[in-house]
Coordinates of N, CA, C and O in Angstrom, one line a residue:
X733 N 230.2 30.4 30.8 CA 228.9 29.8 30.4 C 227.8 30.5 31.2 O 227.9 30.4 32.4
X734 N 226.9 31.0 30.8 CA 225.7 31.8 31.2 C 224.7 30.5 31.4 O 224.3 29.7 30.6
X735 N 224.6 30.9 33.1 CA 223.4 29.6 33.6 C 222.1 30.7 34.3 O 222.4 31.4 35.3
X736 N 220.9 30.6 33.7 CA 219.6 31.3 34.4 C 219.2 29.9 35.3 O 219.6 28.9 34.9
X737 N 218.4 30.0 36.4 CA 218.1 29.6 37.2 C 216.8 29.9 38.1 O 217.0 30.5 39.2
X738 N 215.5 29.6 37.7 CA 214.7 30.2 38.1 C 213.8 29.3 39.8 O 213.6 28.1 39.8
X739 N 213.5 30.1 40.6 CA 212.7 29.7 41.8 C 211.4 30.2 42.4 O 211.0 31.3 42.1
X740 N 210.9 29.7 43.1 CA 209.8 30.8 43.6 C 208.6 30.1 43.4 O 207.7 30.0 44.2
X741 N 208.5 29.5 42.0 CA 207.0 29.7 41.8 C 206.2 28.4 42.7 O 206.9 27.7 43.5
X742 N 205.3 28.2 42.5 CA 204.0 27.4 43.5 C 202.4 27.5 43.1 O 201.8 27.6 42.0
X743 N 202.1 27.4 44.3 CA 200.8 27.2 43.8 C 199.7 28.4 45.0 O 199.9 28.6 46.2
X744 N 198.7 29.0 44.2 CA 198.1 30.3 45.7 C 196.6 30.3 45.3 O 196.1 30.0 44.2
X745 N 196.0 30.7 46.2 CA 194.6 31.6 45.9 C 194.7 32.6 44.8 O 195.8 32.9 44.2
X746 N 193.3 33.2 44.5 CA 193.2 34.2 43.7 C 193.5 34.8 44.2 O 192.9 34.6 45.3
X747 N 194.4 36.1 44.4 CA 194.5 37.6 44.9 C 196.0 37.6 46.1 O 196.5 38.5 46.8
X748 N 196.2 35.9 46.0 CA 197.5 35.7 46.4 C 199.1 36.5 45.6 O 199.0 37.1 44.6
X749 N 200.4 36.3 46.3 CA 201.0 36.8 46.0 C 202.6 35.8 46.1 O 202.8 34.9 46.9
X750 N 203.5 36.2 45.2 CA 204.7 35.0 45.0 C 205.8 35.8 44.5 O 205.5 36.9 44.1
X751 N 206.9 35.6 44.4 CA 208.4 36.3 44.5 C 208.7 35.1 43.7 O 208.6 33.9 44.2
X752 N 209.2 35.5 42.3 CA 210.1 34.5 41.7 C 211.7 34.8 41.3 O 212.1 35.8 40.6
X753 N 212.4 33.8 41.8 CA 214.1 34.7 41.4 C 214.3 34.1 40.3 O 213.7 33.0 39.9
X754 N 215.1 34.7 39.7 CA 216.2 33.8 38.8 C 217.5 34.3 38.9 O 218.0 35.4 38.6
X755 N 218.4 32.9 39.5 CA 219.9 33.4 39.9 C 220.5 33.5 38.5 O 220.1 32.6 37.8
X756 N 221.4 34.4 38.1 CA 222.4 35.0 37.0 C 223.7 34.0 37.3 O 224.1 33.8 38.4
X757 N 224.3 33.4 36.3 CA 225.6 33.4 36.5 C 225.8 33.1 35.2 O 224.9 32.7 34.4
X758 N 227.3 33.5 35.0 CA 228.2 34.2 33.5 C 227.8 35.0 32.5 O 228.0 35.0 31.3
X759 N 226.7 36.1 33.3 CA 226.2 36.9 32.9 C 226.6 38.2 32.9 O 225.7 39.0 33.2
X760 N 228.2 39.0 32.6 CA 228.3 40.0 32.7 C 228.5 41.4 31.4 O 229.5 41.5 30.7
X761 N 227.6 42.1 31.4 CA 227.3 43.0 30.5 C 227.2 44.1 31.3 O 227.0 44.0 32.6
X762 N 227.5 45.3 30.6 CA 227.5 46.6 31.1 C 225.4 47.1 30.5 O 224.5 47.5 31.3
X763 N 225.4 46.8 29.2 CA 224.1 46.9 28.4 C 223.5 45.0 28.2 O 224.0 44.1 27.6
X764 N 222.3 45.2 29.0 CA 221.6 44.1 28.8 C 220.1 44.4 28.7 O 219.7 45.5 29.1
X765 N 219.2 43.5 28.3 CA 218.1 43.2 28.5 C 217.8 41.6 29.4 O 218.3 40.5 29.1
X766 N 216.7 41.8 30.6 CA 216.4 40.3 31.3 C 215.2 40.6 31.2 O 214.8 41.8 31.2
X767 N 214.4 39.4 31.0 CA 213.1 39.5 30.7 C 212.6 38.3 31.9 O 213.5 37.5 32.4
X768 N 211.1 38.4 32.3 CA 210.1 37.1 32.4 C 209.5 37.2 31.5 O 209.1 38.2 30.9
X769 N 209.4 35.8 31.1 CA 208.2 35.1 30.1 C 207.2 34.6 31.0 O 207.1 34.6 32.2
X770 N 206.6 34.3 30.2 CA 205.3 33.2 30.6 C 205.0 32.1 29.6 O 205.1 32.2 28.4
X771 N 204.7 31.1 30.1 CA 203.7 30.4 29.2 C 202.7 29.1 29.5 O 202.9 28.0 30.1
X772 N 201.7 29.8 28.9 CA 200.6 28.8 29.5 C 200.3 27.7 28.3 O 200.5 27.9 27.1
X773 N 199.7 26.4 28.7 CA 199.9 25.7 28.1 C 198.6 25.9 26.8 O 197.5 26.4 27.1
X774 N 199.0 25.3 25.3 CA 198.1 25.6 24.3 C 198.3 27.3 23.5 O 197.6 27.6 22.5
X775 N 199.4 28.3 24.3 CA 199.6 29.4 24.0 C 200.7 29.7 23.6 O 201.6 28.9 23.7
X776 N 201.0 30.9 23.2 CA 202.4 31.0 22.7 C 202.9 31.9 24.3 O 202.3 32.5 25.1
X777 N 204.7 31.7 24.0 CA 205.2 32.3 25.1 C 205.4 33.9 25.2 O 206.1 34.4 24.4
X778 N 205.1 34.3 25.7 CA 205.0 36.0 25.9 C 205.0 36.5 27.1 O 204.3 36.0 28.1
X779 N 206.2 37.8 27.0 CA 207.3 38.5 27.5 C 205.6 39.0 28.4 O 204.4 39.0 28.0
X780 N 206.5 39.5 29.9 CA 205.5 40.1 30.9 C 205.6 41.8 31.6 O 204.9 42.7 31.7
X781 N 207.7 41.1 32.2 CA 208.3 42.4 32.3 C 209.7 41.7 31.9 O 210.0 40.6 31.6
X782 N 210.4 43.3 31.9 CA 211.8 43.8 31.0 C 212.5 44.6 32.0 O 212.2 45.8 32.4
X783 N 213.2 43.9 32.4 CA 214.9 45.6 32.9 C 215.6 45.2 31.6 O 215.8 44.1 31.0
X784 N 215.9 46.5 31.4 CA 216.8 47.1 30.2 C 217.9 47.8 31.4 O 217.7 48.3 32.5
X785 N 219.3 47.6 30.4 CA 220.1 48.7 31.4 C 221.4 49.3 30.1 O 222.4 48.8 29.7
X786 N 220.9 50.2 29.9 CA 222.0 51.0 28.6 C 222.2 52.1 29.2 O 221.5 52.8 30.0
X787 N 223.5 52.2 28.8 CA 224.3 53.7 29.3 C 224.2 53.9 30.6 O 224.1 55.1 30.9
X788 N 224.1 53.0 31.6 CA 224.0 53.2 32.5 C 222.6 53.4 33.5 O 222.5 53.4 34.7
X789 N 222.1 53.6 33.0 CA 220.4 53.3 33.2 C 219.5 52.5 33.0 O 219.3 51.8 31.9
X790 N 218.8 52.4 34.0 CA 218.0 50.8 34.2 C 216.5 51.8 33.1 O 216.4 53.0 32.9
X791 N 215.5 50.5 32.7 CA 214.7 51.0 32.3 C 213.8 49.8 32.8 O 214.4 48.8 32.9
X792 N 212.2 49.8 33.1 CA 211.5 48.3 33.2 C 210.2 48.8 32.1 O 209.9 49.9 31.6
X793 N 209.8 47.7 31.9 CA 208.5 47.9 31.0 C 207.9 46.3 31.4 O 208.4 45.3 31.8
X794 N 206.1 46.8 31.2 CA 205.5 45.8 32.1 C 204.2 45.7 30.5 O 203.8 46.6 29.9
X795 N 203.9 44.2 30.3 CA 202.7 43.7 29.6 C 201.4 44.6 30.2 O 201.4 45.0 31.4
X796 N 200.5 44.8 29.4 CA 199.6 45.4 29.9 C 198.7 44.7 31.1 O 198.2 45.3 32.1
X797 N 198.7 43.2 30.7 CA 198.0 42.3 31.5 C 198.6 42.2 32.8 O 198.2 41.3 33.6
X798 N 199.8 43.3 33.2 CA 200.5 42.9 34.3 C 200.5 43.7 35.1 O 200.9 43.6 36.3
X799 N 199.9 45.0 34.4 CA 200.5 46.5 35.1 C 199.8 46.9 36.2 O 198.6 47.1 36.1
X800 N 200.7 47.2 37.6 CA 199.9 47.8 38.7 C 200.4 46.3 39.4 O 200.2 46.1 40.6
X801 N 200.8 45.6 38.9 CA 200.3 43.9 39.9 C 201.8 43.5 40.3 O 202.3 43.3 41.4
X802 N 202.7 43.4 39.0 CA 203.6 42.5 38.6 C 205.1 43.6 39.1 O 204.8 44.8 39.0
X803 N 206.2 43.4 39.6 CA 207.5 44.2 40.1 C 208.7 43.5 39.6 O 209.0 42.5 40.3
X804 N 209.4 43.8 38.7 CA 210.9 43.2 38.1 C 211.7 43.8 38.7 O 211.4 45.0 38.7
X805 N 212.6 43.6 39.2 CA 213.9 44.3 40.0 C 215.2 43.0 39.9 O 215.1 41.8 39.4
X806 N 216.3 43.7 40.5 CA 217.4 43.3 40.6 C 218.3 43.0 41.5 O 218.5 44.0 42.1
X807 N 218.9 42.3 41.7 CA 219.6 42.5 43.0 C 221.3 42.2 42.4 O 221.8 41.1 42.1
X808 N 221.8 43.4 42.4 CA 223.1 43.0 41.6 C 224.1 42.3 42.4 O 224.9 41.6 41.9
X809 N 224.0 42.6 43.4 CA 225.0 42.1 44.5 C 225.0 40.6 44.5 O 226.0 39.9 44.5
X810 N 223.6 39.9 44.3 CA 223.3 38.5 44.8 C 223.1 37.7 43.1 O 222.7 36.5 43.0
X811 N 223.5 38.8 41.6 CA 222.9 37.8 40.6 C 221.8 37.5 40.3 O 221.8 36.6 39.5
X812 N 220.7 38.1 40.8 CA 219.1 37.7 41.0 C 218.5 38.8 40.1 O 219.0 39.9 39.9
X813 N 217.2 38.3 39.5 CA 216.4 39.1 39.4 C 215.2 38.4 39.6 O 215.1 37.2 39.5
X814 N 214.1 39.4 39.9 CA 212.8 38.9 40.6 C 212.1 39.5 39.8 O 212.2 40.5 39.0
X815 N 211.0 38.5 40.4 CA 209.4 38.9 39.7 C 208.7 38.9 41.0 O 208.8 37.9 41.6
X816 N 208.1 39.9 41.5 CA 207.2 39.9 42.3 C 205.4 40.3 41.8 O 204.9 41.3 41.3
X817 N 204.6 39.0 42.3 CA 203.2 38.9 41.6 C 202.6 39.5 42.8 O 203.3 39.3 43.8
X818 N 201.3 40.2 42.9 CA 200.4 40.4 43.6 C 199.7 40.6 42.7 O 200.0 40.8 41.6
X819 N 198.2 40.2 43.7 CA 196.9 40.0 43.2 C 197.0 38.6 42.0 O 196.7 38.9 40.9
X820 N 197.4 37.8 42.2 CA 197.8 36.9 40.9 C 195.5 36.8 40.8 O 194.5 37.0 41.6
X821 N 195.6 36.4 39.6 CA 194.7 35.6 38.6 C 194.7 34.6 38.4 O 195.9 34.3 38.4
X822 N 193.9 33.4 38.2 CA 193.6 32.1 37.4 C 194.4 32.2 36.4 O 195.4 31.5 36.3
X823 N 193.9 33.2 35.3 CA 194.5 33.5 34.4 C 196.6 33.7 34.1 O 197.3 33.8 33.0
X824 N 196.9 33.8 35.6 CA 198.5 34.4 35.4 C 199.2 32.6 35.6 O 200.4 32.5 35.5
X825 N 198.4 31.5 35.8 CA 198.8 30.5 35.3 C 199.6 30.3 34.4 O 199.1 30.3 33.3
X826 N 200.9 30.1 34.5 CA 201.5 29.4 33.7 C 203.0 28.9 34.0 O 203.3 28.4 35.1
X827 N 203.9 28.9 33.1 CA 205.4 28.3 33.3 C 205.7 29.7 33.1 O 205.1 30.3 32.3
X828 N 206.8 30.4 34.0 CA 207.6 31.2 34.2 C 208.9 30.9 33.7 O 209.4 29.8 33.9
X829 N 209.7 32.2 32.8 CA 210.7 31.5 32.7 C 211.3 33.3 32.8 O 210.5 34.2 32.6
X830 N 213.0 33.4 33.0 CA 213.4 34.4 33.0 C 214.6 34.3 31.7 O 215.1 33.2 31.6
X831 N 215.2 35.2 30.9 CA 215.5 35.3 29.9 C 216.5 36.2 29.9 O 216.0 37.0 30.7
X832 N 217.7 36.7 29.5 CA 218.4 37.3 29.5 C 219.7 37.4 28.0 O 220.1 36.4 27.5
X833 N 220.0 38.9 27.6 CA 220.5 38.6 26.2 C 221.1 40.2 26.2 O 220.4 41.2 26.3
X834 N 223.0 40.1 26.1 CA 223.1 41.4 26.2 C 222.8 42.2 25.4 O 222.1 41.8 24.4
X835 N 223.4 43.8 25.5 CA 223.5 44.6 24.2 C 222.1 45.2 24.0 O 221.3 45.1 24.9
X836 N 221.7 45.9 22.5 CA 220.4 46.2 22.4 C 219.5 45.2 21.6 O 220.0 44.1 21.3
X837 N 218.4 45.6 21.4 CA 217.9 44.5 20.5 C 216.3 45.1 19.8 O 216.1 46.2 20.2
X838 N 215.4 44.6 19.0 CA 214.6 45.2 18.5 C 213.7 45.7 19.4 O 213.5 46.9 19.6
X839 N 212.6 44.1 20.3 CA 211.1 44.3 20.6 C 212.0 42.9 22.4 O 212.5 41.8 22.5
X840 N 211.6 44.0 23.4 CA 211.7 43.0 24.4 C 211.1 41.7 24.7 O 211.5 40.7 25.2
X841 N 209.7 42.1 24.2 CA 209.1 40.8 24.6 C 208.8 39.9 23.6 O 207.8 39.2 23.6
X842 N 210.0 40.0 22.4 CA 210.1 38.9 21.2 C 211.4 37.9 22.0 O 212.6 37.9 22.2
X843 N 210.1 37.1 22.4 CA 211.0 35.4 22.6 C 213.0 35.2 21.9 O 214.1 34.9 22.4
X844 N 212.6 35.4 20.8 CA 213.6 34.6 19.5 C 214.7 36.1 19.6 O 215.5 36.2 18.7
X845 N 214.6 36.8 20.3 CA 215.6 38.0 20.5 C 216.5 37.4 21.7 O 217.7 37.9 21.7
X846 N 216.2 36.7 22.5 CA 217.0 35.9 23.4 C 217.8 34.5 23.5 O 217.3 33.4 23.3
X847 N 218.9 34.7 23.7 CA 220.1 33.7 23.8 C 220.1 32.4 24.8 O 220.4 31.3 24.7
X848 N 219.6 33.2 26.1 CA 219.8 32.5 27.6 C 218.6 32.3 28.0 O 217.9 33.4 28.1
X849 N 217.9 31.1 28.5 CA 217.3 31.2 29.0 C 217.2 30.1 30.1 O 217.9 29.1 30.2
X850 N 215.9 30.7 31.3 CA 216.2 29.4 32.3 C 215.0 27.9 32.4 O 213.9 28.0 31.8
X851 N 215.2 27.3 32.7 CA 214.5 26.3 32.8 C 212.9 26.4 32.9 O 212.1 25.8 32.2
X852 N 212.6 27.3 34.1 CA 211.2 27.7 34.0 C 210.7 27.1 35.6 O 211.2 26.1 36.1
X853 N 209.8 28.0 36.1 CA 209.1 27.5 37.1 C 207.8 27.4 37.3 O 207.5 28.4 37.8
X854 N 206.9 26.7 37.2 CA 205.4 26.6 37.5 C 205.0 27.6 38.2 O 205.8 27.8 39.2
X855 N 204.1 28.5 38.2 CA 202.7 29.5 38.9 C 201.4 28.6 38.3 O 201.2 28.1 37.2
X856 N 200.3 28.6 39.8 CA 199.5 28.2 39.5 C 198.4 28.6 40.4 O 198.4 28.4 41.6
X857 N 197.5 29.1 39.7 CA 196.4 30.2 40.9 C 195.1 29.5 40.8 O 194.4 29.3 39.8
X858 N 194.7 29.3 42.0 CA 193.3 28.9 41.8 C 192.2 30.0 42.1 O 192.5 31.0 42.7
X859 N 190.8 29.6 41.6 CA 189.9 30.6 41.7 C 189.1 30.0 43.4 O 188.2 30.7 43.9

């Protein structure tokens, strides 16, 4: 049974900074995609960043609104993957959630392309 489990998130200043995990378990694929989502309330949910890992190679891809700020990594040893925020925004307000779904698939940051997902953690930045 594949359980995501996400932590980290809180509440910061503008230009503040936050580490969100999400622990992995019954998650084992050779080829996967994990994603963060977002979602702020009144909006629809959309993808931030992506590790891809096919044929043996990791790949990350970051939303535009993210790039330069936002860091996806992994920690295979511990089941984890992270989101690291700097410089957050008012705007990066929202529910965090992390996403996971093996194999290939069309568009990473299509929501309905994913199987697993975790519960979700609150971010919340004031100005």
């Amino acid at each position: 049974q594949v359980q995501l489990v996400e932590s980290g998130g809180g509440s910061v200043q503008s230009g503040g900074s936050l580490r969100l995990s999400c622990a992995v378990s019954g998650f084992s694929y050779s080829d996967y995609y994990m994603t963060w989502f977002r979602q702020a309330p009144g909006k629809e949910r959309e993808g931030v960043a992506n590790i891809r890992k096919s044929w043996g190679t990791t790949y990350t891809t970051y939303a535009d609104a993210v790039k330069g700020r936002f860091t996806i990594s992994q920690d295979n040893a511990k089941n984890t993957l992270y989101l690291q925020m700097n410089s957050l925004k008012p705007e990066d307000t929202a529910m965090y959630y992390c996403a996971a779904e093996p194999g290939g698939m069309v568009a990473a940051f299509r929501p309905n392309e994913y199987r697993y997902w975790g519960q979700g953690t609150q971010v919340t930045v004031s100005s």
